[in-house]
PDB file of C-alpha atoms in Angstrom:
ATOM      1  CA  MET A   9     -80.662 -91.309 -40.609  1.00  0.00           C
ATOM      2  CA  SER A  10     -81.261 -94.080 -38.062  1.00  0.00           C
ATOM      3  CA  GLN A  11     -84.076 -93.755 -35.597  1.00  0.00           C
ATOM      4  CA  ALA A  12     -85.685 -95.595 -32.776  1.00  0.00           C
ATOM      5  CA  VAL A  13     -88.872 -97.532 -33.615  1.00  0.00           C
ATOM      6  CA  ALA A  14     -91.498 -99.407 -31.668  1.00  0.00           C
ATOM      7  CA  TRP A  15     -94.338-101.828 -32.423  1.00  0.00           C
ATOM      8  CA  MET A  16     -97.378-102.889 -30.469  1.00  0.00           C
ATOM      9  CA  ASP A  17    -100.762-104.288 -31.539  1.00  0.00           C
ATOM     10  CA  GLY A  18    -100.049-103.794 -35.232  1.00  0.00           C
ATOM     11  CA  GLU A  19     -99.010-100.176 -34.888  1.00  0.00           C
ATOM     12  CA  TRP A  20     -95.611 -98.687 -35.614  1.00  0.00           C
ATOM     13  CA  SER A  21     -94.309 -95.489 -34.054  1.00  0.00           C
ATOM     14  CA  SER A  22     -91.488 -94.106 -31.955  1.00  0.00           C
ATOM     15  CA  PRO A  23     -90.958 -95.541 -28.388  1.00  0.00           C
ATOM     16  CA  ASP A  24     -92.116 -92.300 -26.936  1.00  0.00           C
ATOM     17  CA  GLU A  25     -95.426 -92.254 -28.783  1.00  0.00           C
ATOM     18  CA  LEU A  26     -96.806 -95.733 -28.229  1.00  0.00           C
ATOM     19  CA  SER A  27     -98.586 -96.258 -25.008  1.00  0.00           C
ATOM     20  CA  ILE A  28     -99.198 -99.217 -22.673  1.00  0.00           C
ATOM     21  CA  PRO A  29    -102.482 -99.332 -20.795  1.00  0.00           C
ATOM     22  CA  VAL A  30    -102.061 -98.399 -17.063  1.00  0.00           C
ATOM     23  CA  SER A  31    -103.761-101.673 -16.187  1.00  0.00           C
ATOM     24  CA  ASP A  32    -101.010-103.752 -17.596  1.00  0.00           C
ATOM     25  CA  ARG A  33     -99.324-106.004 -15.083  1.00  0.00           C
ATOM     26  CA  GLY A  34     -95.962-105.444 -16.630  1.00  0.00           C
ATOM     27  CA  LEU A  35     -96.259-101.716 -15.805  1.00  0.00           C
ATOM     28  CA  ARG A  36     -98.003-102.180 -12.462  1.00  0.00           C
ATOM     29  CA  LEU A  37     -96.168-105.126 -11.064  1.00  0.00           C
ATOM     30  CA  ALA A  38     -93.108-105.663 -13.375  1.00  0.00           C
ATOM     31  CA  ASP A  39     -94.874-108.919 -14.234  1.00  0.00           C
ATOM     32  CA  GLY A  40     -93.164-109.971 -17.438  1.00  0.00           C
ATOM     33  CA  VAL A  41     -89.978-110.934 -19.196  1.00  0.00           C
ATOM     34  CA  PHE A  42     -87.879-109.406 -21.972  1.00  0.00           C
ATOM     35  CA  GLU A  43     -84.862-109.876 -24.186  1.00  0.00           C
ATOM     36  CA  THR A  44     -82.364-107.483 -25.466  1.00  0.00           C
ATOM     37  CA  ILE A  45     -80.746-108.563 -28.738  1.00  0.00           C
ATOM     38  CA  LEU A  46     -77.873-106.984 -30.729  1.00  0.00           C
ATOM     39  CA  THR A  47     -78.693-106.365 -34.362  1.00  0.00           C
ATOM     40  CA  ILE A  48     -75.807-105.957 -36.962  1.00  0.00           C
ATOM     41  CA  GLY A  49     -77.086-104.815 -40.262  1.00  0.00           C
ATOM     42  CA  SER A  50     -80.230-106.728 -41.020  1.00  0.00           C
ATOM     43  CA  LYS A  51     -79.541-109.610 -38.614  1.00  0.00           C
ATOM     44  CA  PRO A  52     -80.422-110.088 -34.913  1.00  0.00           C
ATOM     45  CA  GLN A  53     -77.577-111.847 -33.329  1.00  0.00           C
ATOM     46  CA  LEU A  54     -77.992-115.241 -31.634  1.00  0.00           C
ATOM     47  CA  LEU A  55     -81.833-114.791 -31.978  1.00  0.00           C
ATOM     48  CA  SER A  56     -82.640-118.449 -31.380  1.00  0.00           C
ATOM     49  CA  LEU A  57     -80.692-118.542 -28.111  1.00  0.00           C
ATOM     50  CA  HIS A  58     -82.398-115.322 -26.858  1.00  0.00           C
ATOM     51  CA  LEU A  59     -85.846-116.746 -27.786  1.00  0.00           C
ATOM     52  CA  VAL A  60     -85.182-119.967 -25.841  1.00  0.00           C
ATOM     53  CA  ARG A  61     -84.329-117.890 -22.694  1.00  0.00           C
ATOM     54  CA  TRP A  62     -87.434-115.741 -23.395  1.00  0.00           C
ATOM     55  CA  ARG A  63     -89.718-118.795 -23.539  1.00  0.00           C
ATOM     56  CA  THR A  64     -88.031-120.266 -20.485  1.00  0.00           C
ATOM     57  CA  GLY A  65     -88.539-117.159 -18.457  1.00  0.00           C
ATOM     58  CA  ALA A  66     -92.150-117.005 -19.423  1.00  0.00           C
ATOM     59  CA  GLU A  67     -92.624-120.618 -18.438  1.00  0.00           C
ATOM     60  CA  LEU A  68     -90.983-120.053 -15.031  1.00  0.00           C
ATOM     61  CA  LEU A  69     -93.461-117.263 -14.495  1.00  0.00           C
ATOM     62  CA  ALA A  70     -96.400-119.395 -15.486  1.00  0.00           C
ATOM     63  CA  MET A  71     -97.109-117.250 -18.578  1.00  0.00           C
ATOM     64  CA  GLN A  72     -98.294-118.420 -21.976  1.00  0.00           C
ATOM     65  CA  PRO A  73     -95.339-118.909 -24.524  1.00  0.00           C
ATOM     66  CA  PRO A  74     -94.312-115.710 -26.228  1.00  0.00           C
ATOM     67  CA  PRO A  75     -94.201-115.433 -30.086  1.00  0.00           C
ATOM     68  CA  GLN A  76     -92.182-118.054 -32.022  1.00  0.00           C
ATOM     69  CA  GLU A  77     -89.216-117.189 -34.232  1.00  0.00           C
ATOM     70  CA  ASN A  78     -91.072-117.887 -37.385  1.00  0.00           C
ATOM     71  CA  ASP A  79     -93.701-115.423 -36.486  1.00  0.00           C
ATOM     72  CA  LEU A  80     -91.282-112.800 -35.304  1.00  0.00           C
ATOM     73  CA  GLU A  81     -88.792-112.801 -38.192  1.00  0.00           C
ATOM     74  CA  PRO A  82     -90.977-110.657 -40.652  1.00  0.00           C
ATOM     75  CA  LEU A  83     -91.730-108.206 -37.872  1.00  0.00           C
ATOM     76  CA  LEU A  84     -88.009-107.978 -36.869  1.00  0.00           C
ATOM     77  CA  MET A  85     -86.949-107.323 -40.490  1.00  0.00           C
ATOM     78  CA  ASP A  86     -89.630-104.689 -40.748  1.00  0.00           C
ATOM     79  CA  ALA A  87     -88.293-103.006 -37.543  1.00  0.00           C
ATOM     80  CA  ILE A  88     -84.725-102.976 -38.878  1.00  0.00           C
ATOM     81  CA  THR A  89     -85.838-101.440 -42.144  1.00  0.00           C
ATOM     82  CA  ARG A  90     -87.931 -98.811 -40.421  1.00  0.00           C
ATOM     83  CA  ALA A  91     -85.090 -97.926 -38.074  1.00  0.00           C
ATOM     84  CA  GLN A  92     -82.887 -97.284 -41.150  1.00  0.00           C
ATOM     85  CA  LEU A  93     -79.870 -98.947 -39.424  1.00  0.00           C
ATOM     86  CA  GLY A  94     -78.157 -99.870 -42.733  1.00  0.00           C
ATOM     87  CA  GLN A  95     -75.034-101.763 -41.596  1.00  0.00           C
ATOM     88  CA  SER A  96     -75.044-100.138 -38.140  1.00  0.00           C
ATOM     89  CA  THR A  97     -75.850-101.784 -34.854  1.00  0.00           C
ATOM     90  CA  GLY A  98     -79.010-101.647 -32.755  1.00  0.00           C
ATOM     91  CA  ALA A  99     -80.581-102.829 -29.481  1.00  0.00           C
ATOM     92  CA  LEU A 100     -83.718-104.814 -30.110  1.00  0.00           C
ATOM     93  CA  ARG A 101     -85.952-105.404 -27.093  1.00  0.00           C
ATOM     94  CA  LEU A 102     -88.718-107.937 -27.086  1.00  0.00           C
ATOM     95  CA  ASN A 103     -91.281-107.529 -24.282  1.00  0.00           C
ATOM     96  CA  TRP A 104     -93.695-110.101 -23.004  1.00  0.00           C
ATOM     97  CA  SER A 105     -96.052-108.860 -20.195  1.00  0.00           C
ATOM     98  CA  ARG A 106     -98.784-110.704 -18.313  1.00  0.00           C
ATOM     99  CA  GLY A 107    -101.033-108.052 -19.832  1.00  0.00           C
ATOM    100  CA  SER A 108    -104.246-106.500 -18.583  1.00  0.00           C
ATOM    101  CA  THR A 109    -105.924-109.374 -16.741  1.00  0.00           C
ATOM    102  CA  GLY A 110    -108.526-107.289 -14.955  1.00  0.00           C
ATOM    103  CA  GLY A 111    -108.718-105.945 -11.442  1.00  0.00           C
ATOM    104  CA  ARG A 112    -105.954-105.280  -9.050  1.00  0.00           C
ATOM    105  CA  GLY A 113    -103.859-107.423  -6.631  1.00  0.00           C
ATOM    106  CA  LEU A 114    -101.125-110.040  -6.942  1.00  0.00           C
ATOM    107  CA  VAL A 115    -103.249-112.934  -7.938  1.00  0.00           C
ATOM    108  CA  HIS A 116    -103.951-113.049 -11.622  1.00  0.00           C
ATOM    109  CA  PRO A 117    -106.833-114.695 -13.453  1.00  0.00           C
ATOM    110  CA  THR A 118    -106.317-117.441 -16.137  1.00  0.00           C
ATOM    111  CA  SER A 119    -103.485-116.429 -18.454  1.00  0.00           C
ATOM    112  CA  GLY A 120    -104.005-115.893 -22.067  1.00  0.00           C
ATOM    113  CA  LYS A 121    -104.041-112.045 -22.310  1.00  0.00           C
ATOM    114  CA  GLU A 122    -100.306-111.518 -22.394  1.00  0.00           C
ATOM    115  CA  ARG A 123     -99.160-108.381 -24.267  1.00  0.00           C
ATOM    116  CA  PHE A 124     -96.199-108.205 -26.688  1.00  0.00           C
ATOM    117  CA  TRP A 125     -94.333-105.109 -27.915  1.00  0.00           C
ATOM    118  CA  LEU A 126     -90.868-104.406 -29.246  1.00  0.00           C
ATOM    119  CA  THR A 127     -88.516-101.511 -29.584  1.00  0.00           C
ATOM    120  CA  LEU A 128     -85.365-101.106 -31.670  1.00  0.00           C
ATOM    121  CA  ASP A 129     -82.815 -98.340 -30.816  1.00  0.00           C
ATOM    122  CA  PRO A 130     -79.610 -97.407 -32.640  1.00  0.00           C
ATOM    123  CA  CYS A 131     -76.889 -98.703 -30.148  1.00  0.00           C
ATOM    124  CA  GLU A 132     -73.205 -99.090 -30.275  1.00  0.00           C
ATOM    125  CA  PRO A 133     -71.674-102.162 -28.349  1.00  0.00           C
ATOM    126  CA  GLU A 134     -69.672-101.155 -25.272  1.00  0.00           C
ATOM    127  CA  PHE A 135     -66.122-102.030 -24.759  1.00  0.00           C
ATOM    128  CA  LYS A 136     -64.924 -99.231 -22.532  1.00  0.00           C
ATOM    129  CA  PRO A 137     -63.079-100.389 -19.311  1.00  0.00           C
ATOM    130  CA  VAL A 138     -64.948 -99.808 -16.142  1.00  0.00           C
ATOM    131  CA  THR A 139     -64.252 -99.121 -12.541  1.00  0.00           C
ATOM    132  CA  THR A 140     -66.489-100.952 -10.000  1.00  0.00           C
ATOM    133  CA  ILE A 141     -67.531-101.310  -6.444  1.00  0.00           C
ATOM    134  CA  ILE A 142     -69.091-104.310  -4.661  1.00  0.00           C
ATOM    135  CA  SER A 143     -72.630-103.059  -3.652  1.00  0.00           C
ATOM    136  CA  SER A 144     -73.083-102.722   0.065  1.00  0.00           C
ATOM    137  CA  HIS A 145     -76.857-102.658  -0.167  1.00  0.00           C
ATOM    138  CA  GLU A 146     -78.132-104.958  -2.974  1.00  0.00           C
ATOM    139  CA  ARG A 147     -77.762-108.650  -3.204  1.00  0.00           C
ATOM    140  CA  ARG A 148     -79.050-111.206  -5.731  1.00  0.00           C
ATOM    141  CA  ASN A 149     -81.352-113.850  -4.275  1.00  0.00           C
ATOM    142  CA  ALA A 150     -79.648-117.192  -5.029  1.00  0.00           C
ATOM    143  CA  ASN A 151     -82.794-119.087  -4.274  1.00  0.00           C
ATOM    144  CA  SER A 152     -85.374-117.091  -6.236  1.00  0.00           C
ATOM    145  CA  ARG A 153     -86.650-118.328  -9.606  1.00  0.00           C
ATOM    146  CA  LEU A 154     -86.855-114.603 -10.579  1.00  0.00           C
ATOM    147  CA  SER A 155     -83.044-114.519 -10.616  1.00  0.00           C
ATOM    148  CA  ARG A 156     -83.255-117.078 -13.474  1.00  0.00           C
ATOM    149  CA  CYS A 157     -85.567-114.849 -15.591  1.00  0.00           C
ATOM    150  CA  LYS A 158     -84.886-111.581 -17.398  1.00  0.00           C
ATOM    151  CA  THR A 159     -87.865-109.816 -15.851  1.00  0.00           C
ATOM    152  CA  PHE A 160     -89.071-106.208 -16.048  1.00  0.00           C
ATOM    153  CA  ALA A 161     -88.011-105.760 -12.364  1.00  0.00           C
ATOM    154  CA  TYR A 162     -84.692-103.894 -12.506  1.00  0.00           C
ATOM    155  CA  GLY A 163     -85.017-101.724  -9.431  1.00  0.00           C
ATOM    156  CA  GLN A 164     -82.260-103.578  -7.574  1.00  0.00           C
ATOM    157  CA  ALA A 165     -79.857-102.968 -10.589  1.00  0.00           C
ATOM    158  CA  VAL A 166     -80.882 -99.224 -10.787  1.00  0.00           C
ATOM    159  CA  LEU A 167     -80.108 -98.815  -7.098  1.00  0.00           C
ATOM    160  CA  ALA A 168     -76.809-100.615  -7.234  1.00  0.00           C
ATOM    161  CA  ARG A 169     -75.707 -98.540 -10.308  1.00  0.00           C
ATOM    162  CA  ARG A 170     -76.625 -95.355  -8.381  1.00  0.00           C
ATOM    163  CA  GLU A 171     -74.529 -96.573  -5.530  1.00  0.00           C
ATOM    164  CA  ALA A 172     -71.575 -97.057  -7.857  1.00  0.00           C
ATOM    165  CA  LEU A 173     -71.967 -93.595  -9.531  1.00  0.00           C
ATOM    166  CA  ALA A 174     -72.260 -91.901  -6.146  1.00  0.00           C
ATOM    167  CA  ALA A 175     -68.946 -93.486  -5.194  1.00  0.00           C
ATOM    168  CA  GLY A 176     -67.400 -92.243  -8.419  1.00  0.00           C
ATOM    169  CA  MET A 177     -67.389 -95.642 -10.131  1.00  0.00           C
ATOM    170  CA  ASP A 178     -68.951 -96.902 -13.338  1.00  0.00           C
ATOM    171  CA  ASP A 179     -70.776-100.006 -12.210  1.00  0.00           C
ATOM    172  CA  ALA A 180     -71.480-102.204  -9.175  1.00  0.00           C
ATOM    173  CA  LEU A 181     -70.820-105.955  -8.689  1.00  0.00           C
ATOM    174  CA  LEU A 182     -73.393-107.843  -6.748  1.00  0.00           C
ATOM    175  CA  LEU A 183     -72.971-110.534  -4.069  1.00  0.00           C
ATOM    176  CA  ASN A 184     -75.714-113.110  -3.669  1.00  0.00           C
ATOM    177  CA  THR A 185     -77.586-113.810  -0.445  1.00  0.00           C
ATOM    178  CA  ASN A 186     -74.869-116.287   0.465  1.00  0.00           C
ATOM    179  CA  GLY A 187     -72.063-113.571   0.201  1.00  0.00           C
ATOM    180  CA  GLU A 188     -70.664-114.785  -3.109  1.00  0.00           C
ATOM    181  CA  LEU A 189     -69.953-112.611  -6.133  1.00  0.00           C
ATOM    182  CA  CYS A 190     -72.343-113.414  -8.971  1.00  0.00           C
ATOM    183  CA  CYS A 191     -72.712-110.676 -11.551  1.00  0.00           C
ATOM    184  CA  SER A 192     -72.874-106.926 -12.126  1.00  0.00           C
ATOM    185  CA  THR A 193     -76.031-104.671 -12.517  1.00  0.00           C
ATOM    186  CA  SER A 194     -76.440-105.699 -16.200  1.00  0.00           C
ATOM    187  CA  ALA A 195     -73.808-108.216 -17.225  1.00  0.00           C
ATOM    188  CA  ASN A 196     -72.421-111.541 -16.289  1.00  0.00           C
ATOM    189  CA  LEU A 197     -69.029-111.799 -14.677  1.00  0.00           C
ATOM    190  CA  LEU A 198     -65.988-113.636 -16.211  1.00  0.00           C
ATOM    191  CA  VAL A 199     -62.835-113.892 -14.072  1.00  0.00           C
ATOM    192  CA  CYS A 200     -59.443-115.140 -15.191  1.00  0.00           C
ATOM    193  CA  ARG A 201     -57.780-116.758 -12.150  1.00  0.00           C
ATOM    194  CA  ASP A 202     -54.634-118.804 -12.125  1.00  0.00           C
ATOM    195  CA  GLY A 203     -54.767-118.988 -15.976  1.00  0.00           C
ATOM    196  CA  ALA A 204     -58.347-120.197 -16.274  1.00  0.00           C
ATOM    197  CA  TRP A 205     -61.502-118.303 -17.176  1.00  0.00           C
ATOM    198  CA  LEU A 206     -64.298-118.761 -14.636  1.00  0.00           C
ATOM    199  CA  THR A 207     -67.863-117.629 -14.249  1.00  0.00           C
ATOM    200  CA  PRO A 208     -70.244-118.103 -11.211  1.00  0.00           C
ATOM    201  CA  PRO A 209     -72.774-121.007 -11.493  1.00  0.00           C
ATOM    202  CA  LEU A 210     -76.414-120.304 -12.081  1.00  0.00           C
ATOM    203  CA  SER A 211     -77.066-121.460  -8.513  1.00  0.00           C
ATOM    204  CA  SER A 212     -75.302-118.196  -7.463  1.00  0.00           C
ATOM    205  CA  GLY A 213     -78.340-116.241  -8.617  1.00  0.00           C
ATOM    206  CA  CYS A 214     -76.726-114.697 -11.682  1.00  0.00           C
ATOM    207  CA  LEU A 215     -78.858-114.342 -14.761  1.00  0.00           C
ATOM    208  CA  PRO A 216     -78.408-117.138 -17.362  1.00  0.00           C
ATOM    209  CA  GLY A 217     -76.942-114.806 -19.893  1.00  0.00           C
ATOM    210  CA  VAL A 218     -76.834-115.662 -23.621  1.00  0.00           C
ATOM    211  CA  MET A 219     -73.171-114.650 -23.993  1.00  0.00           C
ATOM    212  CA  ARG A 220     -72.271-116.375 -20.720  1.00  0.00           C
ATOM    213  CA  ALA A 221     -73.829-119.571 -22.143  1.00  0.00           C
ATOM    214  CA  ARG A 222     -71.836-119.118 -25.444  1.00  0.00           C
ATOM    215  CA  ALA A 223     -68.623-118.784 -23.459  1.00  0.00           C
ATOM    216  CA  LEU A 224     -69.376-122.012 -21.587  1.00  0.00           C
ATOM    217  CA  ALA A 225     -70.372-123.865 -24.756  1.00  0.00           C
ATOM    218  CA  THR A 226     -67.235-122.769 -26.637  1.00  0.00           C
ATOM    219  CA  GLY A 227     -65.015-123.845 -23.780  1.00  0.00           C
ATOM    220  CA  LEU A 228     -63.767-120.325 -23.080  1.00  0.00           C
ATOM    221  CA  CYS A 229     -64.754-120.610 -19.362  1.00  0.00           C
ATOM    222  CA  ARG A 230     -66.163-123.027 -16.829  1.00  0.00           C
ATOM    223  CA  GLU A 231     -68.495-122.480 -13.869  1.00  0.00           C
ATOM    224  CA  ALA A 232     -66.835-122.010 -10.450  1.00  0.00           C
ATOM    225  CA  TRP A 233     -67.534-120.057  -7.337  1.00  0.00           C
ATOM    226  CA  ILE A 234     -65.525-116.689  -7.334  1.00  0.00           C
ATOM    227  CA  GLY A 235     -65.697-115.887  -3.604  1.00  0.00           C
ATOM    228  CA  ALA A 236     -66.702-112.692  -1.910  1.00  0.00           C
ATOM    229  CA  SER A 237     -64.213-110.441  -3.769  1.00  0.00           C
ATOM    230  CA  LEU A 238     -61.698-110.386  -6.722  1.00  0.00           C
ATOM    231  CA  LYS A 239     -57.944-110.795  -6.175  1.00  0.00           C
ATOM    232  CA  PRO A 240     -55.373-108.229  -7.414  1.00  0.00           C
ATOM    233  CA  THR A 241     -54.014-110.963  -9.675  1.00  0.00           C
ATOM    234  CA  ASP A 242     -57.470-111.678 -11.361  1.00  0.00           C
ATOM    235  CA  GLN A 243     -58.462-110.369 -14.736  1.00  0.00           C
ATOM    236  CA  ALA A 244     -62.213-109.721 -14.996  1.00  0.00           C
ATOM    237  CA  LEU A 245     -64.766-108.913 -17.760  1.00  0.00           C
ATOM    238  CA  LEU A 246     -68.473-107.889 -17.664  1.00  0.00           C
ATOM    239  CA  ILE A 247     -70.190-109.493 -20.585  1.00  0.00           C
ATOM    240  CA  ASN A 248     -73.668-109.255 -22.153  1.00  0.00           C
ATOM    241  CA  SER A 249     -75.248-109.118 -25.625  1.00  0.00           C
ATOM    242  CA  LEU A 250     -74.399-105.472 -25.989  1.00  0.00           C
ATOM    243  CA  GLY A 251     -70.645-105.526 -25.110  1.00  0.00           C
ATOM    244  CA  CYS A 252     -67.761-106.733 -23.132  1.00  0.00           C
ATOM    245  CA  ARG A 253     -66.013-104.431 -20.582  1.00  0.00           C
ATOM    246  CA  GLU A 254     -62.801-105.012 -18.810  1.00  0.00           C
ATOM    247  CA  ILE A 255     -62.930-104.376 -14.975  1.00  0.00           C
ATOM    248  CA  GLN A 256     -60.066-102.080 -14.175  1.00  0.00           C
ATOM    249  CA  SER A 257     -60.671-102.008 -10.414  1.00  0.00           C
ATOM    250  CA  VAL A 258     -62.916-103.158  -7.598  1.00  0.00           C
ATOM    251  CA  ASN A 259     -63.376-100.985  -4.522  1.00  0.00           C
ATOM    252  CA  ASP A 260     -60.237 -98.878  -5.681  1.00  0.00           C
ATOM    253  CA  LYS A 261     -58.073-102.057  -5.896  1.00  0.00           C
ATOM    254  CA  THR A 262     -56.577-102.356  -9.416  1.00  0.00           C
ATOM    255  CA  LEU A 263     -56.869-105.643 -11.317  1.00  0.00           C
ATOM    256  CA  ILE A 264     -54.588-107.054 -14.096  1.00  0.00           C
ATOM    257  CA  ARG A 265     -55.598-105.803 -17.529  1.00  0.00           C
ATOM    258  CA  ALA A 266     -57.771-108.107 -19.539  1.00  0.00           C
ATOM    259  CA  SER A 267     -56.690-107.737 -23.101  1.00  0.00           C
ATOM    260  CA  GLN A 268     -58.646-108.637 -26.305  1.00  0.00           C
ATOM    261  CA  SER A 269     -62.049-108.180 -24.705  1.00  0.00           C
ATOM    262  CA  GLN A 270     -63.612-107.024 -27.942  1.00  0.00           C
ATOM    263  CA  THR A 271     -62.143-109.910 -29.922  1.00  0.00           C
ATOM    264  CA  LEU A 272     -63.288-112.446 -27.351  1.00  0.00           C
ATOM    265  CA  TRP A 273     -66.834-110.937 -27.393  1.00  0.00           C
ATOM    266  CA  GLY A 274     -66.867-110.911 -31.215  1.00  0.00           C
ATOM    267  CA  ASN A 275     -65.889-114.545 -31.418  1.00  0.00           C
ATOM    268  CA  LEU A 276     -68.816-115.604 -29.236  1.00  0.00           C
ATOM    269  CA  LEU A 277     -71.178-114.028 -31.750  1.00  0.00           C
ATOM    270  CA  LEU A 278     -69.891-116.417 -34.532  1.00  0.00           C
TER     271      LEU A 278
END
């Protein structure tokens, strides 16, 4: 039977049993970056692309580089074996924290004490259509370098998702600080408008998603500003490494159905 596993400092256990020191800056200040990677059978999908984004995020935060692919591969294979996933799918999370650098406060001493840990949970990709609102309270900062990193700081996404659920919807779309749509709480936005698939540019403040990058590289979509809302004639998808969900409605306004979302997502993994 499949099970969740975790590794840190050479020790394997369940995610509930391994502990992080309370002095860790990732815990105290959300000072770190992570990657969530789909595993199918014994293979982490698009691993090299995820690791590039992981290293880029660490560099933007002035952290030491996280582990390299060659060093990680034996550990990841061990995780998949221990999780007993077989040919099933899982969500692998690689975490890179500033670590316990001593003392309190925002300023950190010389880097070099970063902390790495991983978790692997059984997980099925999501393809269920969703209803959405445009968040009235939370906005992505189009000018912040943090918007270009997948950091531990997910408080804004948590609040926006709570806002959506309180309104009876599944998820929230986020405007940026310039009033332009840029993403959802945990996925990039793809919009089919006038026959062409579009996605907001990185300058909008959206996360540089791996599946978004694949969609651009394969010619599925191009970057373009979407505006402050979606049109009734639009088709729209929320895409990330763990699924691709059709947006059925925005603020109770129905959109055109976006067919073949699962096929589209699967083709981007190839």
